[in-house]
Amino acid sequence: MELAEAKQKFIEAWGKLGSEWGINRTMAQVHALLLISPEALTTEQVMEQLQISRGNANMTLRDLINWGLVEKQHRSGERKEYFFAEKDVWTIARQVAKERKRRELEPVLKLLGQLQEVQGDEQDPEYQTFKTSVTDINKLASNVDKTLETMLKAEENWFFGSIFKLFK
Amino acid sequence: MELAEAKQKFIEAWGKLGSEWGINRTMAQVHALLLISPEALTTEQVMEQLQISRGNANMTLRDLINWGLVEKQHRSGERKEYFFAEKDVWTIARQVAKERKRRELEPVLKLLGQLQEVQGDEQDPEYQTFKTSVTDINKLASNVDKTLETMLKAEENWFFGSIFKLFK
DNA sequence: AATATCTTTCAATAAATATTGAAAGTTTGA
DNA sequence: TCAAACTTTCAATATTTATTGAAAGATATT
């Protein structure tokens, strides 16, 4: 396979995977493009390579920066902004985990905690089943949360630090 | 909080979480409804409780069955079909992991393997960066795949079997 | 074999999401 | 201060995804 074709396929696949996991297709594609670019790219270059509009490119790049996956670069003597993606996959994975934990897991945990306080008749099967399900999900979600917390602090921890090096 | 309100909030939250993770909101809501129902429900009951159409209820329930999260029940003397959700959260998590692995992770792994075979000039930074990124992602994805594989076989394995009981 | 009961399908429609592009905003330097 | 170079915004539009509901398909009952 030629490089040009491989790049194309990689970008498409990354976009598809993103959309299957609730991440905007274009955002995933821009990320893919930057991932495989040795140099930082300008908005113009992203627009051209992916055939997207200026507005879309601008918003998508901003989102990627908010996700902590891309950073702006400035070059002396130039007005244009350049965009560069973090290339270490483990750092990327940690970053994504961190953001999704914060944006999605934590709000759910908060609600589950409240729902566990529901009042009702202990003899009512409706009540019993509700309470059991919510409690069980809360337990699992808390464990996932704690596990992620540990993972995210892995670098600071000799034990997991060494385990996670195996994944690198 | 009253049970009725709590149920409503739970169903909404589950639907929202699902849609953030690429799972149809209605599917997640139907799943939530069945999760907190002590008894199996009919299509009619699902339609009424969630205010959705017959077609939607039918397709959604079929999808949930395909995900291995819900099963049909038949009752003697009745023509209607009843639907019942698996309640053990660890089993649910395993089931979801299994399906997403099969539907999304495995196809991506296959492609990454092919992309690693890309031909090009070893001196070309474009080629180098592409190859490094693809290889690194492939490594991480393979490790995730293997880890999931182990998890999915956990019940058959005394060591992880006992570890995972901690999560229940 | 006709009818009642229940399930499935799928083209049409609606709703949610993503994208465009032109105008407004900002920054730099002549 | 002006204007060129670049970035940002957002209402309008397009695309994608989900939902409806009526008709067709099953299956059991008389």
Short mmCIF file of C-alpha atoms (C1' of nucleotides) in Angstrom, two decimals:
data_model
loop_
_atom_site.label_atom_id
_atom_site.label_comp_id
_atom_site.label_asym_id
_atom_site.label_seq_id
_atom_site.Cartn_x
_atom_site.Cartn_y
_atom_site.Cartn_z
CA MET A 1 0.00 0.00 0.00
CA GLU A 2 1.18 3.52 -0.80
CA LEU A 3 1.64 6.13 1.89
CA ALA A 4 -1.01 8.44 0.44
CA GLU A 5 -3.62 5.68 0.41
CA ALA A 6 -2.64 4.48 3.88
CA LYS A 7 -2.98 7.99 5.27
CA GLN A 8 -6.42 8.31 3.73
CA LYS A 9 -7.55 5.01 5.21
CA PHE A 10 -6.15 5.86 8.61
CA ILE A 11 -7.97 9.18 8.70
CA GLU A 12 -11.24 7.57 7.62
CA ALA A 13 -10.96 4.76 10.13
CA TRP A 14 -10.14 7.13 12.97
CA GLY A 15 -13.13 9.25 12.03
CA LYS A 16 -15.44 6.25 11.94
CA LEU A 17 -14.16 4.96 15.27
CA GLY A 18 -14.62 8.39 16.81
CA SER A 19 -18.21 8.65 15.64
CA GLU A 20 -18.98 5.20 17.03
CA TRP A 21 -17.78 6.44 20.40
CA GLY A 22 -19.64 9.73 20.40
CA ILE A 23 -16.80 11.87 19.13
CA ASN A 24 -17.47 14.13 16.17
CA ARG A 25 -16.17 12.49 13.00
CA THR A 26 -14.39 15.59 11.79
CA MET A 27 -12.71 16.11 15.12
CA ALA A 28 -11.36 12.57 15.03
CA GLN A 29 -10.19 13.07 11.44
CA VAL A 30 -8.38 16.30 12.19
CA HIS A 31 -6.76 14.58 15.12
CA ALA A 32 -5.71 11.69 12.89
CA LEU A 33 -4.27 14.09 10.32
CA LEU A 34 -2.20 15.90 12.92
CA LEU A 35 -1.12 12.62 14.49
CA ILE A 36 0.55 11.47 11.32
CA SER A 37 1.99 14.88 10.43
CA PRO A 38 5.63 15.32 11.40
CA GLU A 39 5.20 19.09 11.34
CA ALA A 40 2.56 21.33 12.82
CA LEU A 41 -0.11 22.37 10.29
CA THR A 42 -1.95 25.62 9.66
CA THR A 43 -5.73 25.97 9.54
CA GLU A 44 -5.40 26.36 5.76
CA GLN A 45 -3.60 23.04 5.45
CA VAL A 46 -6.15 21.22 7.56
CA MET A 47 -8.95 22.75 5.50
CA GLU A 48 -7.35 21.70 2.27
CA GLN A 49 -6.33 18.20 3.23
CA LEU A 50 -9.70 17.27 4.71
CA GLN A 51 -11.80 19.48 2.44
CA ILE A 52 -13.60 21.24 5.25
CA SER A 53 -14.59 24.84 5.76
CA ARG A 54 -12.66 27.44 7.68
CA GLY A 55 -15.33 27.63 10.39
CA ASN A 56 -15.35 23.89 10.86
CA ALA A 57 -11.56 23.69 10.99
CA ASN A 58 -11.37 26.49 13.50
CA MET A 59 -13.99 25.05 15.86
CA THR A 60 -12.64 21.54 15.59
CA LEU A 61 -9.10 22.63 16.35
CA ARG A 62 -10.34 24.56 19.34
CA ASP A 63 -12.18 21.48 20.60
CA LEU A 64 -9.06 19.36 20.20
CA ILE A 65 -7.14 21.89 22.23
CA ASN A 66 -9.83 21.73 24.92
CA TRP A 67 -9.46 17.99 24.98
CA GLY A 68 -5.75 18.49 25.56
CA LEU A 69 -4.82 16.57 22.42
CA VAL A 70 -3.51 19.40 20.28
CA GLU A 71 -1.54 22.53 20.94
CA LYS A 72 -0.99 25.80 19.14
CA GLN A 73 2.44 26.77 17.99
CA HIS A 74 3.62 30.22 17.02
CA ARG A 75 6.57 30.84 14.77
CA SER A 76 8.59 33.98 15.03
CA GLY A 77 8.08 36.30 12.09
CA GLU A 78 4.75 34.67 11.21
CA ARG A 79 1.20 35.64 12.03
CA LYS A 80 -0.31 32.23 11.28
CA GLU A 81 -1.02 29.73 14.02
CA TYR A 82 0.26 26.19 13.68
CA PHE A 83 -1.35 23.13 15.24
CA PHE A 84 0.51 20.13 16.54
CA ALA A 85 -0.78 16.89 18.06
CA GLU A 86 0.64 15.08 21.04
CA LYS A 87 2.07 11.87 19.57
CA ASP A 88 2.51 9.60 22.60
CA VAL A 89 -0.44 7.24 22.48
CA TRP A 90 -0.41 6.52 26.17
CA THR A 91 -0.61 10.25 26.91
CA ILE A 92 -3.46 10.52 24.42
CA ALA A 93 -5.33 7.66 26.05
CA ARG A 94 -4.87 9.20 29.48
CA GLN A 95 -6.06 12.56 28.22
CA VAL A 96 -9.20 11.09 26.66
CA ALA A 97 -9.92 9.05 29.79
CA LYS A 98 -9.45 12.13 31.94
CA GLU A 99 -11.83 14.25 29.90
CA ARG A 100 -14.55 11.66 29.60
CA LYS A 101 -14.32 10.90 33.29
CA ARG A 102 -14.80 14.55 34.07
CA ARG A 103 -17.48 15.27 31.50
CA GLU A 104 -19.55 12.12 31.74
CA LEU A 105 -18.65 9.75 34.53
CA GLU A 106 -18.58 12.27 37.35
CA PRO A 107 -21.99 13.84 36.64
CA VAL A 108 -23.52 10.37 36.50
CA LEU A 109 -21.89 9.37 39.77
CA LYS A 110 -23.32 12.44 41.39
CA LEU A 111 -26.83 11.63 40.21
CA LEU A 112 -26.55 7.97 41.19
CA GLY A 113 -25.63 9.07 44.69
CA GLN A 114 -28.81 11.15 44.86
CA LEU A 115 -30.96 8.39 43.41
CA GLN A 116 -29.81 6.00 46.10
CA GLU A 117 -31.52 8.24 48.65
CA VAL A 118 -34.94 7.59 47.11
CA GLN A 119 -37.69 7.06 49.66
CA GLY A 120 -40.18 4.24 49.39
CA ASP A 121 -41.78 1.11 50.74
CA GLU A 122 -39.18 -1.56 51.44
CA GLN A 123 -41.78 -4.21 50.65
CA ASP A 124 -42.51 -2.84 47.18
CA PRO A 125 -40.72 -4.90 44.52
CA GLU A 126 -40.56 -1.82 42.28
CA TYR A 127 -38.69 -0.01 45.01
CA GLN A 128 -36.44 -2.94 45.79
CA THR A 129 -35.42 -3.49 42.18
CA PHE A 130 -34.80 0.17 41.58
CA LYS A 131 -32.68 0.51 44.66
CA THR A 132 -30.67 -2.62 43.95
CA SER A 133 -29.97 -1.64 40.35
CA VAL A 134 -28.96 1.90 41.24
CA THR A 135 -26.75 0.73 44.09
CA ASP A 136 -25.04 -1.88 41.94
CA ILE A 137 -24.42 0.53 39.10
CA ASN A 138 -23.13 3.08 41.55
CA LYS A 139 -20.67 0.56 42.95
CA LEU A 140 -19.39 -0.37 39.52
CA ALA A 141 -19.17 3.26 38.41
CA SER A 142 -17.31 4.21 41.59
CA ASN A 143 -14.84 1.43 41.01
CA VAL A 144 -14.31 2.51 37.42
CA ASP A 145 -13.85 6.06 38.64
CA LYS A 146 -11.29 5.01 41.24
CA THR A 147 -9.45 2.82 38.75
CA LEU A 148 -9.25 5.68 36.26
CA GLU A 149 -8.09 8.00 39.02
CA THR A 150 -5.25 5.59 39.74
CA MET A 151 -4.41 5.27 36.07
CA LEU A 152 -4.32 9.01 35.65
CA LYS A 153 -1.90 9.28 38.51
CA ALA A 154 0.15 6.39 37.20
CA GLU A 155 3.19 8.48 36.39
CA GLU A 156 3.41 9.51 40.02
CA ASN A 157 3.21 5.95 41.22
CA TRP A 158 6.11 3.55 40.97
CA PHE A 159 4.00 0.40 40.91
CA PHE A 160 1.54 1.29 38.21
CA GLY A 161 4.18 3.37 36.55
CA SER A 162 6.10 0.21 35.85
CA ILE A 163 3.02 -1.75 34.85
CA PHE A 164 1.94 0.88 32.39
CA LYS A 165 5.32 1.02 30.78
CA LEU A 166 4.46 -2.39 29.38
CA PHE A 167 1.67 -0.76 27.43
CA LYS A 168 3.90 1.80 25.87
CA MET B 1 -37.09 11.98 46.28
CA GLU B 2 -40.08 9.89 45.24
CA LEU B 3 -39.69 6.62 43.39
CA ALA B 4 -41.54 7.85 40.30
CA GLU B 5 -39.29 10.89 39.97
CA ALA B 6 -36.17 8.85 40.65
CA LYS B 7 -37.10 6.34 37.96
CA GLN B 8 -37.63 9.14 35.50
CA LYS B 9 -34.26 10.70 36.29
CA PHE B 10 -32.51 7.38 36.07
CA ILE B 11 -33.98 6.64 32.64
CA GLU B 12 -33.07 10.10 31.37
CA ALA B 13 -29.53 9.92 32.69
CA TRP B 14 -28.97 6.47 31.25
CA GLY B 15 -30.24 7.68 27.89
CA LYS B 16 -27.96 10.70 27.95
CA LEU B 17 -24.94 8.65 28.95
CA GLY B 18 -25.69 6.18 26.19
CA SER B 19 -25.90 8.88 23.54
CA GLU B 20 -22.60 10.36 24.71
CA TRP B 21 -21.02 6.97 24.11
CA GLY B 22 -22.52 6.28 20.72
CA ILE B 23 -25.47 4.23 21.91
CA ASN B 24 -28.91 5.22 20.71
CA ARG B 25 -30.67 7.19 23.42
CA THR B 26 -33.88 5.21 23.17
CA MET B 27 -32.04 1.93 23.38
CA ALA B 28 -30.33 3.06 26.56
CA GLN B 29 -33.66 4.27 27.97
CA VAL B 30 -35.45 1.02 27.23
CA HIS B 31 -32.58 -0.80 28.84
CA ALA B 32 -32.81 1.45 31.90
CA LEU B 33 -36.55 0.85 32.14
CA LEU B 34 -36.15 -2.92 32.03
CA LEU B 35 -33.25 -2.76 34.47
CA ILE B 36 -35.41 -1.24 37.17
CA SER B 37 -38.46 -3.36 36.40
CA PRO B 38 -38.85 -6.35 38.70
CA GLU B 39 -41.04 -8.07 36.13
CA ALA B 40 -40.61 -8.57 32.41
CA LEU B 41 -42.53 -6.01 30.33
CA THR B 42 -44.49 -6.27 27.11
CA THR B 43 -43.87 -4.13 24.04
CA GLU B 44 -47.07 -2.25 24.90
CA GLN B 45 -45.77 -1.38 28.35
CA VAL B 46 -42.45 -0.14 27.03
CA MET B 47 -44.26 1.96 24.42
CA GLU B 48 -46.51 3.48 27.02
CA GLN B 49 -43.92 4.16 29.70
CA LEU B 50 -41.43 5.77 27.33
CA GLN B 51 -43.98 7.23 24.92
CA ILE B 52 -42.44 5.67 21.83
CA SER B 53 -43.96 4.02 18.78
CA ARG B 54 -44.48 0.33 18.25
CA GLY B 55 -41.87 0.22 15.50
CA ASN B 56 -39.31 1.93 17.62
CA ALA B 57 -40.00 -0.30 20.62
CA ASN B 58 -39.79 -3.41 18.49
CA MET B 59 -36.50 -2.48 16.82
CA THR B 60 -34.93 -1.26 20.04
CA LEU B 61 -35.85 -4.41 21.92
CA ARG B 62 -34.41 -6.49 19.12
CA ASP B 63 -31.17 -4.52 19.29
CA LEU B 64 -30.96 -5.01 23.04
CA ILE B 65 -31.39 -8.73 22.51
CA ASN B 66 -28.59 -8.65 19.93
CA TRP B 67 -26.38 -6.92 22.47
CA GLY B 68 -27.15 -9.76 24.86
CA LEU B 69 -28.63 -7.40 27.44
CA VAL B 70 -32.29 -8.40 27.23
CA GLU B 71 -34.12 -11.65 26.70
CA LYS B 72 -37.57 -12.62 25.56
CA GLN B 73 -39.86 -14.48 27.88
CA HIS B 74 -42.94 -16.43 26.92
CA ARG B 75 -45.75 -17.15 29.31
CA SER B 76 -47.96 -20.17 28.94
CA GLY B 77 -51.45 -19.31 27.82
CA GLU B 78 -50.31 -15.95 26.44
CA ARG B 79 -49.39 -14.89 22.94
CA LYS B 80 -47.58 -11.73 23.97
CA GLU B 81 -43.84 -11.62 24.36
CA TYR B 82 -42.28 -10.30 27.54
CA PHE B 83 -38.86 -8.67 27.79
CA PHE B 84 -36.55 -8.96 30.72
CA ALA B 85 -33.14 -7.39 31.33
CA GLU B 86 -30.13 -9.08 32.82
CA LYS B 87 -29.69 -7.35 36.19
CA ASP B 88 -26.12 -8.23 37.20
CA VAL B 89 -24.11 -5.13 36.38
CA TRP B 90 -20.87 -6.99 35.98
CA THR B 91 -22.45 -9.29 33.43
CA ILE B 92 -23.86 -6.23 31.66
CA ALA B 93 -20.45 -4.55 31.57
CA ARG B 94 -18.84 -7.70 30.24
CA GLN B 95 -21.52 -8.03 27.58
CA VAL B 96 -21.09 -4.43 26.42
CA ALA B 97 -17.31 -4.79 26.38
CA LYS B 98 -17.61 -8.00 24.39
CA GLU B 99 -19.87 -6.48 21.76
CA ARG B 100 -17.89 -3.27 21.32
CA LYS B 101 -14.67 -5.25 21.08
CA ARG B 102 -16.16 -7.38 18.35
CA ARG B 103 -17.92 -4.60 16.46
CA GLU B 104 -15.34 -1.83 16.71
CA LEU B 105 -12.02 -2.79 18.19
CA GLU B 106 -11.41 -5.87 16.07
CA PRO B 107 -12.07 -4.23 12.67
CA VAL B 108 -9.75 -1.39 13.62
CA LEU B 109 -7.03 -3.80 14.71
CA LYS B 110 -7.30 -5.55 11.37
CA LEU B 111 -6.87 -2.30 9.47
CA LEU B 112 -3.99 -1.12 11.66
CA GLY B 113 -2.19 -4.35 10.88
CA GLN B 114 -2.55 -3.65 7.17
CA LEU B 115 -1.49 -0.03 7.52
CA GLN B 116 1.71 -1.08 9.20
CA GLU B 117 2.72 -2.76 5.95
CA VAL B 118 2.76 0.55 4.11
CA GLN B 119 5.69 0.93 1.73
CA GLY B 120 7.76 4.08 1.59
CA ASP B 121 11.03 5.88 1.94
CA GLU B 122 12.57 5.31 5.36
CA GLN B 123 14.17 8.74 5.16
CA ASP B 124 10.88 10.53 4.55
CA PRO B 125 9.64 12.17 7.78
CA GLU B 126 6.05 11.78 6.56
CA TYR B 127 6.61 8.06 6.26
CA GLN B 128 8.41 7.80 9.58
CA THR B 129 5.74 9.66 11.51
CA PHE B 130 2.94 7.70 9.92
CA LYS B 131 4.58 4.41 10.65
CA THR B 132 5.44 5.29 14.23
CA SER B 133 1.93 6.52 15.00
CA VAL B 134 0.24 3.51 13.45
CA THR B 135 2.58 1.10 15.18
CA ASP B 136 2.10 2.75 18.56
CA ILE B 137 -1.66 2.80 18.23
CA ASN B 138 -1.61 -0.79 17.13
CA LYS B 139 0.37 -1.76 20.21
CA LEU B 140 -2.01 0.02 22.54
CA ALA B 141 -5.07 -1.38 20.78
CA SER B 142 -3.64 -4.91 20.89
CA ASN B 143 -3.02 -4.57 24.59
CA VAL B 144 -6.53 -3.31 25.18
CA ASP B 145 -7.84 -6.21 23.12
CA LYS B 146 -5.83 -8.73 25.10
CA THR B 147 -6.86 -7.20 28.40
CA LEU B 148 -10.53 -7.35 27.41
CA GLU B 149 -10.09 -10.91 26.26
CA THR B 150 -8.77 -11.77 29.71
CA MET B 151 -11.59 -9.91 31.40
CA LEU B 152 -14.18 -11.69 29.32
CA LYS B 153 -12.74 -15.00 30.34
CA ALA B 154 -12.52 -13.90 33.96
CA GLU B 155 -15.22 -16.23 35.19
CA GLU B 156 -13.24 -19.17 33.90
CA ASN B 157 -10.15 -18.00 35.71
CA TRP B 158 -9.76 -18.32 39.45
CA PHE B 159 -7.35 -15.42 39.84
CA PHE B 160 -9.25 -12.76 37.98
CA GLY B 161 -12.47 -14.36 39.09
CA SER B 162 -11.60 -13.44 42.64
CA ILE B 163 -10.30 -10.00 41.73
CA PHE B 164 -13.44 -9.12 39.84
CA LYS B 165 -15.65 -10.21 42.69
CA LEU B 166 -14.32 -7.11 44.43
CA PHE B 167 -16.06 -5.04 41.80
CA LYS B 168 -19.43 -6.66 42.32
"C1'" DA C 1 -59.90 -21.27 5.99
"C1'" DA C 2 -61.26 -17.33 8.16
"C1'" DT C 3 -60.30 -14.32 11.96
"C1'" DA C 4 -58.04 -12.36 15.92
"C1'" DT C 5 -53.76 -11.32 18.12
"C1'" DC C 6 -49.43 -10.10 18.05
"C1'" DT C 7 -44.77 -8.92 15.56
"C1'" DT C 8 -41.99 -7.03 11.97
"C1'" DT C 9 -40.79 -4.06 8.22
"C1'" DC C 10 -39.64 0.10 5.99
"C1'" DA C 11 -40.68 4.41 3.29
"C1'" DA C 12 -41.82 8.77 4.89
"C1'" DT C 13 -40.95 12.15 8.28
"C1'" DA C 14 -38.97 14.36 12.14
"C1'" DA C 15 -35.28 15.49 15.12
"C1'" DA C 16 -30.63 15.97 16.23
"C1'" DT C 17 -26.00 17.10 14.72
"C1'" DA C 18 -22.57 18.88 11.87
"C1'" DT C 19 -21.01 22.15 8.38
"C1'" DT C 20 -20.72 26.19 5.73
"C1'" DG C 21 -19.33 30.77 4.61
"C1'" DA C 22 -19.74 35.48 4.96
"C1'" DA C 23 -19.42 39.03 8.27
"C1'" DA C 24 -17.48 40.66 12.42
"C1'" DG C 25 -13.57 40.62 15.39
"C1'" DT C 26 -8.65 40.86 16.43
"C1'" DT C 27 -3.81 41.74 15.95
"C1'" DT C 28 0.23 43.51 13.79
"C1'" DG C 29 2.96 46.73 11.53
"C1'" DA C 30 3.53 50.45 8.02
"C1'" DT D 1 -4.91 55.51 11.95
"C1'" DC D 2 -5.39 52.42 8.33
"C1'" DA D 3 -5.45 48.18 6.20
"C1'" DA D 4 -3.65 43.61 5.56
"C1'" DA D 5 -3.50 39.11 7.59
"C1'" DC D 6 -5.41 36.16 10.16
"C1'" DT D 7 -9.15 34.15 13.59
"C1'" DT D 8 -13.71 33.68 15.39
"C1'" DT D 9 -18.67 33.60 15.37
"C1'" DC D 10 -23.16 32.00 14.27
"C1'" DA D 11 -27.53 31.95 11.47
"C1'" DA D 12 -28.60 29.35 7.62
"C1'" DT D 13 -28.17 24.95 5.50
"C1'" DA D 14 -27.01 20.26 4.82
"C1'" DT D 15 -26.32 15.76 6.51
"C1'" DT D 16 -26.97 12.09 9.47
"C1'" DT D 17 -29.56 9.56 12.58
"C1'" DA D 18 -33.81 8.24 14.86
"C1'" DT D 19 -38.79 7.69 14.89
"C1'" DT D 20 -43.30 6.96 13.28
"C1'" DG D 21 -47.22 4.36 11.83
"C1'" DA D 22 -49.61 1.88 8.59
"C1'" DA D 23 -49.29 -2.21 6.04
"C1'" DA D 24 -47.58 -6.75 5.58
"C1'" DG D 25 -46.23 -10.90 7.95
"C1'" DA D 26 -46.68 -14.41 11.36
"C1'" DT D 27 -49.00 -17.57 14.39
"C1'" DA D 28 -52.52 -19.44 17.08
"C1'" DT D 29 -57.61 -20.23 17.67
"C1'" DT D 30 -62.28 -21.33 16.26
#
